Amino acid sequence: AQSVTQPDIHITVSEGASLELRCNYSYGATPYLFWYVQSPGQGLQLLLKYFSGDTLVQGIKGFEAEFKRSQSSFNLRKPSVHWSDAAEYFCAVARNQAGTALIFGKGTTLSVSS
Amino acid sequence: EAGVTQFPSHSVIEKGQTVTLRCDPISGHDNLYWYRRVMGKEIKFLLHFVKESKQDESGMPNNRFLAERTGGTYSTLKVQPAELEDSGVYFCASSQDPGGVYFGPGTRLTVL
């Protein structure tokens, strides 16, 4: 069965430091992968998605993610974190090749210290 | 362009009562989804509409939950009767295949 693992429940990063949030997936075929962010009091916002092609995907707000098939990973990165990046981040994989219906990881809460 | 909207943003009801949540997808999106996040757990898929038809309702927890999508536009999710374990945040999302899935702000349901 498909699944998504986000190993880190909570991460604290200093403002200006780099960030990497880990995501591992289990899926039999080529996955459709997503990263979402939920800021306090807000809904889920799509940061980026991977369907095929270039394995390094650029998203909004300066985020990027790299698909590594050999490691079943889709880690999210940002070179310099801003205080406004403090939020909960979710990795997700689509349940089928149509790209519909997502399976989410449990989320990683990012805190940014000054 | 308006995003996915949900109403109400919060609902507090007593066990045994009925609650109806509404979702308006992004205009033109044929796919509409309902998800739920129970406190401390991951966001879980409930069901998927394509236009007015239920494509996949494998995530619906039990028959106390009824989802409808009138004319392929907005959708409602009714919980009747509500139980304590139904508390959580209910998200609606929409998409056009195979584009990104766009989520609404969620409805926080509290069952007392």
PDB file of N, CA and C in Angstrom, chain A residues 9-113:
ATOM      1  N   ILE A   9       9.020  15.218  13.327  1.00  0.00           N
ATOM      2  CA  ILE A   9       7.755  15.825  13.736  1.00  0.00           C
ATOM      3  C   ILE A   9       7.914  17.336  13.880  1.00  0.00           C
ATOM      4  N   HIS A  10       9.059  17.739  14.451  1.00  0.00           N
ATOM      5  CA  HIS A  10       9.285  19.158  14.716  1.00  0.00           C
ATOM      6  C   HIS A  10      10.748  19.489  14.451  1.00  0.00           C
ATOM      7  N   ILE A  11      10.957  20.590  13.744  1.00  0.00           N
ATOM      8  CA  ILE A  11      12.316  21.068  13.462  1.00  0.00           C
ATOM      9  C   ILE A  11      12.390  22.542  13.779  1.00  0.00           C
ATOM     10  N   THR A  12      13.499  22.952  14.396  1.00  0.00           N
ATOM     11  CA  THR A  12      13.741  24.371  14.644  1.00  0.00           C
ATOM     12  C   THR A  12      14.983  24.785  13.875  1.00  0.00           C
ATOM     13  N   VAL A  13      14.868  25.866  13.127  1.00  0.00           N
ATOM     14  CA  VAL A  13      15.958  26.373  12.300  1.00  0.00           C
ATOM     15  C   VAL A  13      16.128  27.857  12.585  1.00  0.00           C
ATOM     16  N   SER A  14      17.355  28.310  12.598  1.00  0.00           N
ATOM     17  CA  SER A  14      17.611  29.736  12.773  1.00  0.00           C
ATOM     18  C   SER A  14      17.276  30.492  11.496  1.00  0.00           C
ATOM     19  N   GLU A  15      16.769  31.691  11.660  1.00  0.00           N
ATOM     20  CA  GLU A  15      16.453  32.516  10.492  1.00  0.00           C
ATOM     21  C   GLU A  15      17.723  32.733   9.678  1.00  0.00           C
ATOM     22  N   GLY A  16      17.600  32.544   8.375  1.00  0.00           N
ATOM     23  CA  GLY A  16      18.744  32.674   7.485  1.00  0.00           C
ATOM     24  C   GLY A  16      19.483  31.383   7.220  1.00  0.00           C
ATOM     25  N   ALA A  17      19.236  30.390   8.045  1.00  0.00           N
ATOM     26  CA  ALA A  17      19.885  29.088   7.850  1.00  0.00           C
ATOM     27  C   ALA A  17      19.148  28.304   6.778  1.00  0.00           C
ATOM     28  N   SER A  18      19.819  27.253   6.297  1.00  0.00           N
ATOM     29  CA  SER A  18      19.192  26.407   5.279  1.00  0.00           C
ATOM     30  C   SER A  18      18.262  25.389   5.938  1.00  0.00           C
ATOM     31  N   LEU A  19      17.362  24.863   5.114  1.00  0.00           N
ATOM     32  CA  LEU A  19      16.356  23.943   5.625  1.00  0.00           C
ATOM     33  C   LEU A  19      16.249  22.735   4.716  1.00  0.00           C
ATOM     34  N   GLU A  20      16.098  21.568   5.310  1.00  0.00           N
ATOM     35  CA  GLU A  20      15.746  20.383   4.548  1.00  0.00           C
ATOM     36  C   GLU A  20      14.742  19.585   5.352  1.00  0.00           C
ATOM     37  N   LEU A  21      13.575  19.353   4.772  1.00  0.00           N
ATOM     38  CA  LEU A  21      12.543  18.526   5.385  1.00  0.00           C
ATOM     39  C   LEU A  21      12.483  17.210   4.628  1.00  0.00           C
ATOM     40  N   ARG A  22      12.504  16.135   5.376  1.00  0.00           N
ATOM     41  CA  ARG A  22      12.586  14.820   4.761  1.00  0.00           C
ATOM     42  C   ARG A  22      11.212  14.207   4.490  1.00  0.00           C
ATOM     43  N   CYS A  23      11.171  13.474   3.398  1.00  0.00           N
ATOM     44  CA  CYS A  23       9.954  12.767   3.015  1.00  0.00           C
ATOM     45  C   CYS A  23      10.345  11.489   2.288  1.00  0.00           C
ATOM     46  N   ASN A  24       9.834  10.374   2.767  1.00  0.00           N
ATOM     47  CA  ASN A  24      10.015   9.096   2.079  1.00  0.00           C
ATOM     48  C   ASN A  24       8.656   8.529   1.726  1.00  0.00           C
ATOM     49  N   TYR A  25       8.572   7.911   0.592  1.00  0.00           N
ATOM     50  CA  TYR A  25       7.290   7.395   0.139  1.00  0.00           C
ATOM     51  C   TYR A  25       7.418   5.917  -0.212  1.00  0.00           C
ATOM     52  N   SER A  26       6.283   5.282  -0.229  1.00  0.00           N
ATOM     53  CA  SER A  26       6.196   3.906  -0.682  1.00  0.00           C
ATOM     54  C   SER A  26       5.125   3.851  -1.758  1.00  0.00           C
ATOM     55  N   TYR A  27       5.553   3.494  -2.971  1.00  0.00           N
ATOM     56  CA  TYR A  27       4.597   3.481  -4.086  1.00  0.00           C
ATOM     57  C   TYR A  27       5.156   2.586  -5.171  1.00  0.00           C
ATOM     58  N   GLY A  28       4.292   1.790  -5.797  1.00  0.00           N
ATOM     59  CA  GLY A  28       4.758   0.784  -6.738  1.00  0.00           C
ATOM     60  C   GLY A  28       5.192   1.319  -8.079  1.00  0.00           C
ATOM     61  N   ALA A  29       4.625   2.413  -8.508  1.00  0.00           N
ATOM     62  CA  ALA A  29       4.921   2.944  -9.833  1.00  0.00           C
ATOM     63  C   ALA A  29       5.567   4.324  -9.681  1.00  0.00           C
ATOM     64  N   THR A  30       5.689   5.025 -10.765  1.00  0.00           N
ATOM     65  CA  THR A  30       6.218   6.382 -10.689  1.00  0.00           C
ATOM     66  C   THR A  30       5.223   7.260  -9.944  1.00  0.00           C
ATOM     67  N   PRO A  31       5.641   7.841  -8.861  1.00  0.00           N
ATOM     68  CA  PRO A  31       4.684   8.571  -8.028  1.00  0.00           C
ATOM     69  C   PRO A  31       4.462  10.009  -8.496  1.00  0.00           C
ATOM     70  N   TYR A  32       3.303  10.513  -8.153  1.00  0.00           N
ATOM     71  CA  TYR A  32       3.064  11.946  -8.209  1.00  0.00           C
ATOM     72  C   TYR A  32       3.254  12.448  -6.787  1.00  0.00           C
ATOM     73  N   LEU A  33       4.130  13.406  -6.594  1.00  0.00           N
ATOM     74  CA  LEU A  33       4.512  13.842  -5.257  1.00  0.00           C
ATOM     75  C   LEU A  33       4.244  15.328  -5.062  1.00  0.00           C
ATOM     76  N   PHE A  34       3.899  15.672  -3.852  1.00  0.00           N
ATOM     77  CA  PHE A  34       3.516  17.047  -3.551  1.00  0.00           C
ATOM     78  C   PHE A  34       4.091  17.457  -2.196  1.00  0.00           C
ATOM     79  N   TRP A  35       4.316  18.745  -2.057  1.00  0.00           N
ATOM     80  CA  TRP A  35       4.553  19.359  -0.759  1.00  0.00           C
ATOM     81  C   TRP A  35       3.535  20.483  -0.569  1.00  0.00           C
ATOM     82  N   TYR A  36       2.922  20.454   0.627  1.00  0.00           N
ATOM     83  CA  TYR A  36       1.982  21.496   1.008  1.00  0.00           C
ATOM     84  C   TYR A  36       2.471  22.148   2.294  1.00  0.00           C
ATOM     85  N   VAL A  37       2.029  23.389   2.500  1.00  0.00           N
ATOM     86  CA  VAL A  37       2.325  24.086   3.738  1.00  0.00           C
ATOM     87  C   VAL A  37       1.024  24.612   4.326  1.00  0.00           C
ATOM     88  N   GLN A  38       0.940  24.533   5.637  1.00  0.00           N
ATOM     89  CA  GLN A  38      -0.210  25.099   6.338  1.00  0.00           C
ATOM     90  C   GLN A  38       0.288  26.056   7.401  1.00  0.00           C
ATOM     91  N   SER A  39       0.059  27.330   7.168  1.00  0.00           N
ATOM     92  CA  SER A  39       0.411  28.334   8.155  1.00  0.00           C
ATOM     93  C   SER A  39      -0.698  28.412   9.193  1.00  0.00           C
ATOM     94  N   PRO A  40      -0.393  28.915  10.383  1.00  0.00           N
ATOM     95  CA  PRO A  40      -1.405  28.986  11.435  1.00  0.00           C
ATOM     96  C   PRO A  40      -2.671  29.703  10.972  1.00  0.00           C
ATOM     97  N   GLY A  41      -3.811  29.069  11.147  1.00  0.00           N
ATOM     98  CA  GLY A  41      -5.082  29.664  10.772  1.00  0.00           C
ATOM     99  C   GLY A  41      -5.386  29.645   9.289  1.00  0.00           C
ATOM    100  N   GLN A  42      -4.519  29.032   8.524  1.00  0.00           N
ATOM    101  CA  GLN A  42      -4.708  29.005   7.067  1.00  0.00           C
ATOM    102  C   GLN A  42      -4.979  27.594   6.573  1.00  0.00           C
ATOM    103  N   GLY A  43      -5.393  27.504   5.311  1.00  0.00           N
ATOM    104  CA  GLY A  43      -5.569  26.194   4.692  1.00  0.00           C
ATOM    105  C   GLY A  43      -4.254  25.670   4.147  1.00  0.00           C
ATOM    106  N   LEU A  44      -4.317  24.555   3.463  1.00  0.00           N
ATOM    107  CA  LEU A  44      -3.131  23.965   2.857  1.00  0.00           C
ATOM    108  C   LEU A  44      -2.809  24.671   1.545  1.00  0.00           C
ATOM    109  N   GLN A  45      -1.554  25.054   1.405  1.00  0.00           N
ATOM    110  CA  GLN A  45      -1.127  25.715   0.179  1.00  0.00           C
ATOM    111  C   GLN A  45      -0.117  24.831  -0.548  1.00  0.00           C
ATOM    112  N   LEU A  46      -0.322  24.645  -1.833  1.00  0.00           N
ATOM    113  CA  LEU A  46       0.579  23.827  -2.627  1.00  0.00           C
ATOM    114  C   LEU A  46       1.896  24.565  -2.848  1.00  0.00           C
ATOM    115  N   LEU A  47       2.997  23.938  -2.417  1.00  0.00           N
ATOM    116  CA  LEU A  47       4.319  24.532  -2.618  1.00  0.00           C
ATOM    117  C   LEU A  47       4.921  24.112  -3.948  1.00  0.00           C
ATOM    118  N   LEU A  48       4.832  22.827  -4.231  1.00  0.00           N
ATOM    119  CA  LEU A  48       5.380  22.305  -5.477  1.00  0.00           C
ATOM    120  C   LEU A  48       4.883  20.889  -5.692  1.00  0.00           C
ATOM    121  N   LYS A  49       5.084  20.404  -6.925  1.00  0.00           N
ATOM    122  CA  LYS A  49       4.652  19.056  -7.255  1.00  0.00           C
ATOM    123  C   LYS A  49       5.618  18.450  -8.256  1.00  0.00           C
ATOM    124  N   TYR A  50       5.705  17.128  -8.234  1.00  0.00           N
ATOM    125  CA  TYR A  50       6.516  16.390  -9.189  1.00  0.00           C
ATOM    126  C   TYR A  50       5.644  15.339  -9.842  1.00  0.00           C
ATOM    127  N   PHE A  51       5.632  15.385 -11.189  1.00  0.00           N
ATOM    128  CA  PHE A  51       4.910  14.358 -11.933  1.00  0.00           C
ATOM    129  C   PHE A  51       5.876  13.532 -12.773  1.00  0.00           C
ATOM    130  N   SER A  52       6.820  14.199 -13.435  1.00  0.00           N
ATOM    131  CA  SER A  52       7.798  13.521 -14.281  1.00  0.00           C
ATOM    132  C   SER A  52       8.836  14.546 -14.695  1.00  0.00           C
ATOM    133  N   GLY A  53       9.862  14.090 -15.425  1.00  0.00           N
ATOM    134  CA  GLY A  53      10.851  15.002 -15.967  1.00  0.00           C
ATOM    135  C   GLY A  53      11.956  15.317 -14.984  1.00  0.00           C
ATOM    136  N   ASP A  54      12.383  16.565 -14.994  1.00  0.00           N
ATOM    137  CA  ASP A  54      13.479  17.008 -14.140  1.00  0.00           C
ATOM    138  C   ASP A  54      13.195  16.664 -12.685  1.00  0.00           C
ATOM    139  N   THR A  55      14.163  16.015 -12.065  1.00  0.00           N
ATOM    140  CA  THR A  55      13.929  15.544 -10.695  1.00  0.00           C
ATOM    141  C   THR A  55      14.084  16.649  -9.658  1.00  0.00           C
ATOM    142  N   LEU A  56      14.595  17.788 -10.044  1.00  0.00           N
ATOM    143  CA  LEU A  56      14.675  18.938  -9.142  1.00  0.00           C
ATOM    144  C   LEU A  56      13.543  19.882  -9.509  1.00  0.00           C
ATOM    145  N   VAL A  57      12.649  20.070  -8.577  1.00  0.00           N
ATOM    146  CA  VAL A  57      11.430  20.829  -8.832  1.00  0.00           C
ATOM    147  C   VAL A  57      11.489  22.146  -8.063  1.00  0.00           C
ATOM    148  N   GLN A  58      11.187  23.212  -8.752  1.00  0.00           N
ATOM    149  CA  GLN A  58      11.138  24.518  -8.102  1.00  0.00           C
ATOM    150  C   GLN A  58       9.693  24.844  -7.723  1.00  0.00           C
ATOM    151  N   GLY A  59       9.536  25.444  -6.570  1.00  0.00           N
ATOM    152  CA  GLY A  59       8.194  25.793  -6.132  1.00  0.00           C
ATOM    153  C   GLY A  59       8.098  27.257  -5.778  1.00  0.00           C
ATOM    154  N   ILE A  60       7.031  27.579  -5.062  1.00  0.00           N
ATOM    155  CA  ILE A  60       6.822  28.954  -4.642  1.00  0.00           C
ATOM    156  C   ILE A  60       7.608  29.243  -3.371  1.00  0.00           C
ATOM    157  N   LYS A  61       7.744  30.512  -3.057  1.00  0.00           N
ATOM    158  CA  LYS A  61       8.366  30.967  -1.822  1.00  0.00           C
ATOM    159  C   LYS A  61       9.824  30.518  -1.689  1.00  0.00           C
ATOM    160  N   GLY A  62      10.482  30.229  -2.805  1.00  0.00           N
ATOM    161  CA  GLY A  62      11.888  29.875  -2.769  1.00  0.00           C
ATOM    162  C   GLY A  62      12.183  28.430  -2.401  1.00  0.00           C
ATOM    163  N   PHE A  63      11.166  27.598  -2.344  1.00  0.00           N
ATOM    164  CA  PHE A  63      11.356  26.185  -2.016  1.00  0.00           C
ATOM    165  C   PHE A  63      11.668  25.364  -3.266  1.00  0.00           C
ATOM    166  N   GLU A  64      12.383  24.277  -3.041  1.00  0.00           N
ATOM    167  CA  GLU A  64      12.626  23.295  -4.088  1.00  0.00           C
ATOM    168  C   GLU A  64      12.611  21.908  -3.459  1.00  0.00           C
ATOM    169  N   ALA A  65      12.404  20.910  -4.292  1.00  0.00           N
ATOM    170  CA  ALA A  65      12.427  19.532  -3.815  1.00  0.00           C
ATOM    171  C   ALA A  65      13.082  18.667  -4.869  1.00  0.00           C
ATOM    172  N   GLU A  66      13.730  17.614  -4.414  1.00  0.00           N
ATOM    173  CA  GLU A  66      14.418  16.712  -5.327  1.00  0.00           C
ATOM    174  C   GLU A  66      13.860  15.308  -5.195  1.00  0.00           C
ATOM    175  N   PHE A  67      13.431  14.761  -6.303  1.00  0.00           N
ATOM    176  CA  PHE A  67      12.928  13.394  -6.356  1.00  0.00           C
ATOM    177  C   PHE A  67      14.105  12.454  -6.569  1.00  0.00           C
ATOM    178  N   LYS A  68      14.265  11.504  -5.646  1.00  0.00           N
ATOM    179  CA  LYS A  68      15.312  10.500  -5.771  1.00  0.00           C
ATOM    180  C   LYS A  68      14.664   9.129  -5.726  1.00  0.00           C
ATOM    181  N   ARG A  69      14.527   8.540  -6.893  1.00  0.00           N
ATOM    182  CA  ARG A  69      13.843   7.255  -6.988  1.00  0.00           C
ATOM    183  C   ARG A  69      14.578   6.181  -6.199  1.00  0.00           C
ATOM    184  N   SER A  70      15.900   6.182  -6.266  1.00  0.00           N
ATOM    185  CA  SER A  70      16.693   5.131  -5.616  1.00  0.00           C
ATOM    186  C   SER A  70      16.528   5.157  -4.098  1.00  0.00           C
ATOM    187  N   GLN A  71      16.214   6.320  -3.565  1.00  0.00           N
ATOM    188  CA  GLN A  71      16.034   6.453  -2.118  1.00  0.00           C
ATOM    189  C   GLN A  71      14.569   6.601  -1.730  1.00  0.00           C
ATOM    190  N   SER A  72      13.677   6.564  -2.705  1.00  0.00           N
ATOM    191  CA  SER A  72      12.239   6.775  -2.446  1.00  0.00           C
ATOM    192  C   SER A  72      12.035   8.027  -1.601  1.00  0.00           C
ATOM    193  N   SER A  73      12.717   9.100  -2.020  1.00  0.00           N
ATOM    194  CA  SER A  73      12.630  10.317  -1.220  1.00  0.00           C
ATOM    195  C   SER A  73      12.229  11.514  -2.077  1.00  0.00           C
ATOM    196  N   PHE A  74      11.683  12.478  -1.400  1.00  0.00           N
ATOM    197  CA  PHE A  74      11.269  13.733  -2.050  1.00  0.00           C
ATOM    198  C   PHE A  74      11.441  14.823  -1.005  1.00  0.00           C
ATOM    199  N   ASN A  75      12.669  15.170  -0.705  1.00  0.00           N
ATOM    200  CA  ASN A  75      12.972  16.121   0.360  1.00  0.00           C
ATOM    201  C   ASN A  75      12.799  17.560  -0.099  1.00  0.00           C
ATOM    202  N   LEU A  76      12.302  18.352   0.795  1.00  0.00           N
ATOM    203  CA  LEU A  76      12.040  19.771   0.541  1.00  0.00           C
ATOM    204  C   LEU A  76      13.189  20.595   1.083  1.00  0.00           C
ATOM    205  N   ARG A  77      13.631  21.580   0.305  1.00  0.00           N
ATOM    206  CA  ARG A  77      14.777  22.398   0.721  1.00  0.00           C
ATOM    207  C   ARG A  77      14.506  23.881   0.496  1.00  0.00           C
ATOM    208  N   LYS A  78      15.184  24.669   1.317  1.00  0.00           N
ATOM    209  CA  LYS A  78      15.193  26.111   1.102  1.00  0.00           C
ATOM    210  C   LYS A  78      16.542  26.622   1.574  1.00  0.00           C
ATOM    211  N   PRO A  79      17.227  27.431   0.795  1.00  0.00           N
ATOM    212  CA  PRO A  79      18.584  27.835   1.155  1.00  0.00           C
ATOM    213  C   PRO A  79      18.653  28.786   2.341  1.00  0.00           C
ATOM    214  N   SER A  80      17.629  29.614   2.524  1.00  0.00           N
ATOM    215  CA  SER A  80      17.663  30.588   3.598  1.00  0.00           C
ATOM    216  C   SER A  80      16.244  30.772   4.126  1.00  0.00           C
ATOM    217  N   VAL A  81      16.048  30.380   5.360  1.00  0.00           N
ATOM    218  CA  VAL A  81      14.701  30.388   5.945  1.00  0.00           C
ATOM    219  C   VAL A  81      14.354  31.770   6.495  1.00  0.00           C
ATOM    220  N   HIS A  82      13.109  32.154   6.294  1.00  0.00           N
ATOM    221  CA  HIS A  82      12.577  33.415   6.813  1.00  0.00           C
ATOM    222  C   HIS A  82      11.620  33.101   7.942  1.00  0.00           C
ATOM    223  N   TRP A  83      11.433  34.055   8.847  1.00  0.00           N
ATOM    224  CA  TRP A  83      10.553  33.809   9.994  1.00  0.00           C
ATOM    225  C   TRP A  83       9.142  33.428   9.537  1.00  0.00           C
ATOM    226  N   SER A  84       8.747  33.961   8.376  1.00  0.00           N
ATOM    227  CA  SER A  84       7.390  33.674   7.886  1.00  0.00           C
ATOM    228  C   SER A  84       7.238  32.242   7.382  1.00  0.00           C
ATOM    229  N   ASP A  85       8.330  31.496   7.305  1.00  0.00           N
ATOM    230  CA  ASP A  85       8.247  30.099   6.872  1.00  0.00           C
ATOM    231  C   ASP A  85       7.786  29.173   7.991  1.00  0.00           C
ATOM    232  N   ALA A  86       7.699  29.686   9.208  1.00  0.00           N
ATOM    233  CA  ALA A  86       7.227  28.865  10.313  1.00  0.00           C
ATOM    234  C   ALA A  86       5.808  28.391  10.028  1.00  0.00           C
ATOM    235  N   ALA A  87       5.637  27.080   9.970  1.00  0.00           N
ATOM    236  CA  ALA A  87       4.354  26.501   9.563  1.00  0.00           C
ATOM    237  C   ALA A  87       4.473  24.988   9.688  1.00  0.00           C
ATOM    238  N   GLU A  88       3.414  24.306   9.283  1.00  0.00           N
ATOM    239  CA  GLU A  88       3.449  22.846   9.216  1.00  0.00           C
ATOM    240  C   GLU A  88       3.526  22.446   7.757  1.00  0.00           C
ATOM    241  N   TYR A  89       4.410  21.502   7.460  1.00  0.00           N
ATOM    242  CA  TYR A  89       4.669  21.085   6.088  1.00  0.00           C
ATOM    243  C   TYR A  89       4.265  19.626   5.900  1.00  0.00           C
ATOM    244  N   PHE A  90       3.577  19.391   4.805  1.00  0.00           N
ATOM    245  CA  PHE A  90       3.072  18.053   4.520  1.00  0.00           C
ATOM    246  C   PHE A  90       3.590  17.572   3.169  1.00  0.00           C
ATOM    247  N   CYS A  91       4.089  16.366   3.179  1.00  0.00           N
ATOM    248  CA  CYS A  91       4.446  15.676   1.950  1.00  0.00           C
ATOM    249  C   CYS A  91       3.296  14.742   1.595  1.00  0.00           C
ATOM    250  N   ALA A  92       3.015  14.579   0.313  1.00  0.00           N
ATOM    251  CA  ALA A  92       1.900  13.722  -0.093  1.00  0.00           C
ATOM    252  C   ALA A  92       2.220  13.022  -1.403  1.00  0.00           C
ATOM    253  N   VAL A  93       1.629  11.847  -1.564  1.00  0.00           N
ATOM    254  CA  VAL A  93       1.737  11.106  -2.812  1.00  0.00           C
ATOM    255  C   VAL A  93       0.338  10.822  -3.320  1.00  0.00           C
ATOM    256  N   ALA A  94       0.156  10.894  -4.615  1.00  0.00           N
ATOM    257  CA  ALA A  94      -1.156  10.605  -5.184  1.00  0.00           C
ATOM    258  C   ALA A  94      -1.405   9.103  -5.134  1.00  0.00           C
ATOM    259  N   ARG A  95      -2.656   8.730  -4.924  1.00  0.00           N
ATOM    260  CA  ARG A  95      -3.004   7.320  -4.775  1.00  0.00           C
ATOM    261  C   ARG A  95      -2.993   6.573  -6.091  1.00  0.00           C
ATOM    262  N   ASN A  96      -3.070   7.302  -7.195  1.00  0.00           N
ATOM    263  CA  ASN A  96      -3.115   6.607  -8.474  1.00  0.00           C
ATOM    264  C   ASN A  96      -2.504   7.487  -9.555  1.00  0.00           C
ATOM    265  N   GLN A  97      -2.342   6.921 -10.718  1.00  0.00           N
ATOM    266  CA  GLN A  97      -1.662   7.626 -11.803  1.00  0.00           C
ATOM    267  C   GLN A  97      -2.480   8.773 -12.356  1.00  0.00           C
ATOM    268  N   ALA A  98      -3.739   8.824 -12.012  1.00  0.00           N
ATOM    269  CA  ALA A  98      -4.547   9.966 -12.452  1.00  0.00           C
ATOM    270  C   ALA A  98      -4.200  11.212 -11.654  1.00  0.00           C
ATOM    271  N   GLY A  99      -3.412  11.035 -10.616  1.00  0.00           N
ATOM    272  CA  GLY A  99      -3.017  12.192  -9.825  1.00  0.00           C
ATOM    273  C   GLY A  99      -4.077  12.640  -8.846  1.00  0.00           C
ATOM    274  N   THR A 100      -5.068  11.795  -8.645  1.00  0.00           N
ATOM    275  CA  THR A 100      -6.158  12.178  -7.759  1.00  0.00           C
ATOM    276  C   THR A 100      -5.991  11.505  -6.410  1.00  0.00           C
ATOM    277  N   ALA A 101      -6.622  12.063  -5.428  1.00  0.00           N
ATOM    278  CA  ALA A 101      -6.639  11.524  -4.071  1.00  0.00           C
ATOM    279  C   ALA A 101      -5.235  11.353  -3.516  1.00  0.00           C
ATOM    280  N   LEU A 102      -4.941  12.050  -2.465  1.00  0.00           N
ATOM    281  CA  LEU A 102      -3.592  12.101  -1.916  1.00  0.00           C
ATOM    282  C   LEU A 102      -3.494  11.344  -0.616  1.00  0.00           C
ATOM    283  N   ILE A 103      -2.302  10.765  -0.406  1.00  0.00           N
ATOM    284  CA  ILE A 103      -1.943  10.177   0.884  1.00  0.00           C
ATOM    285  C   ILE A 103      -0.897  11.083   1.498  1.00  0.00           C
ATOM    286  N   PHE A 104      -1.176  11.529   2.704  1.00  0.00           N
ATOM    287  CA  PHE A 104      -0.315  12.493   3.366  1.00  0.00           C
ATOM    288  C   PHE A 104       0.581  11.846   4.405  1.00  0.00           C
ATOM    289  N   GLY A 105       1.736  12.478   4.602  1.00  0.00           N
ATOM    290  CA  GLY A 105       2.523  12.187   5.777  1.00  0.00           C
ATOM    291  C   GLY A 105       1.917  12.904   6.977  1.00  0.00           C
ATOM    292  N   LYS A 106       2.491  12.656   8.152  1.00  0.00           N
ATOM    293  CA  LYS A 106       1.923  13.228   9.366  1.00  0.00           C
ATOM    294  C   LYS A 106       2.283  14.684   9.564  1.00  0.00           C
ATOM    295  N   GLY A 107       3.173  15.196   8.731  1.00  0.00           N
ATOM    296  CA  GLY A 107       3.524  16.604   8.805  1.00  0.00           C
ATOM    297  C   GLY A 107       4.759  16.868   9.645  1.00  0.00           C
ATOM    298  N   THR A 108       5.464  17.938   9.298  1.00  0.00           N
ATOM    299  CA  THR A 108       6.601  18.421  10.075  1.00  0.00           C
ATOM    300  C   THR A 108       6.354  19.875  10.415  1.00  0.00           C
ATOM    301  N   THR A 109       6.409  20.179  11.700  1.00  0.00           N
ATOM    302  CA  THR A 109       6.238  21.559  12.138  1.00  0.00           C
ATOM    303  C   THR A 109       7.593  22.247  12.162  1.00  0.00           C
ATOM    304  N   LEU A 110       7.664  23.350  11.470  1.00  0.00           N
ATOM    305  CA  LEU A 110       8.901  24.126  11.403  1.00  0.00           C
ATOM    306  C   LEU A 110       8.790  25.357  12.284  1.00  0.00           C
ATOM    307  N   SER A 111       9.713  25.493  13.196  1.00  0.00           N
ATOM    308  CA  SER A 111       9.846  26.717  13.984  1.00  0.00           C
ATOM    309  C   SER A 111      11.098  27.440  13.528  1.00  0.00           C
ATOM    310  N   VAL A 112      11.037  28.757  13.492  1.00  0.00           N
ATOM    311  CA  VAL A 112      12.164  29.573  13.065  1.00  0.00           C
ATOM    312  C   VAL A 112      12.583  30.459  14.231  1.00  0.00           C
ATOM    313  N   SER A 113      13.832  30.339  14.618  1.00  0.00           N
ATOM    314  CA  SER A 113      14.330  31.143  15.734  1.00  0.00           C
ATOM    315  C   SER A 113      15.144  32.325  15.201  1.00  0.00           C
TER     316      SER A 113
END
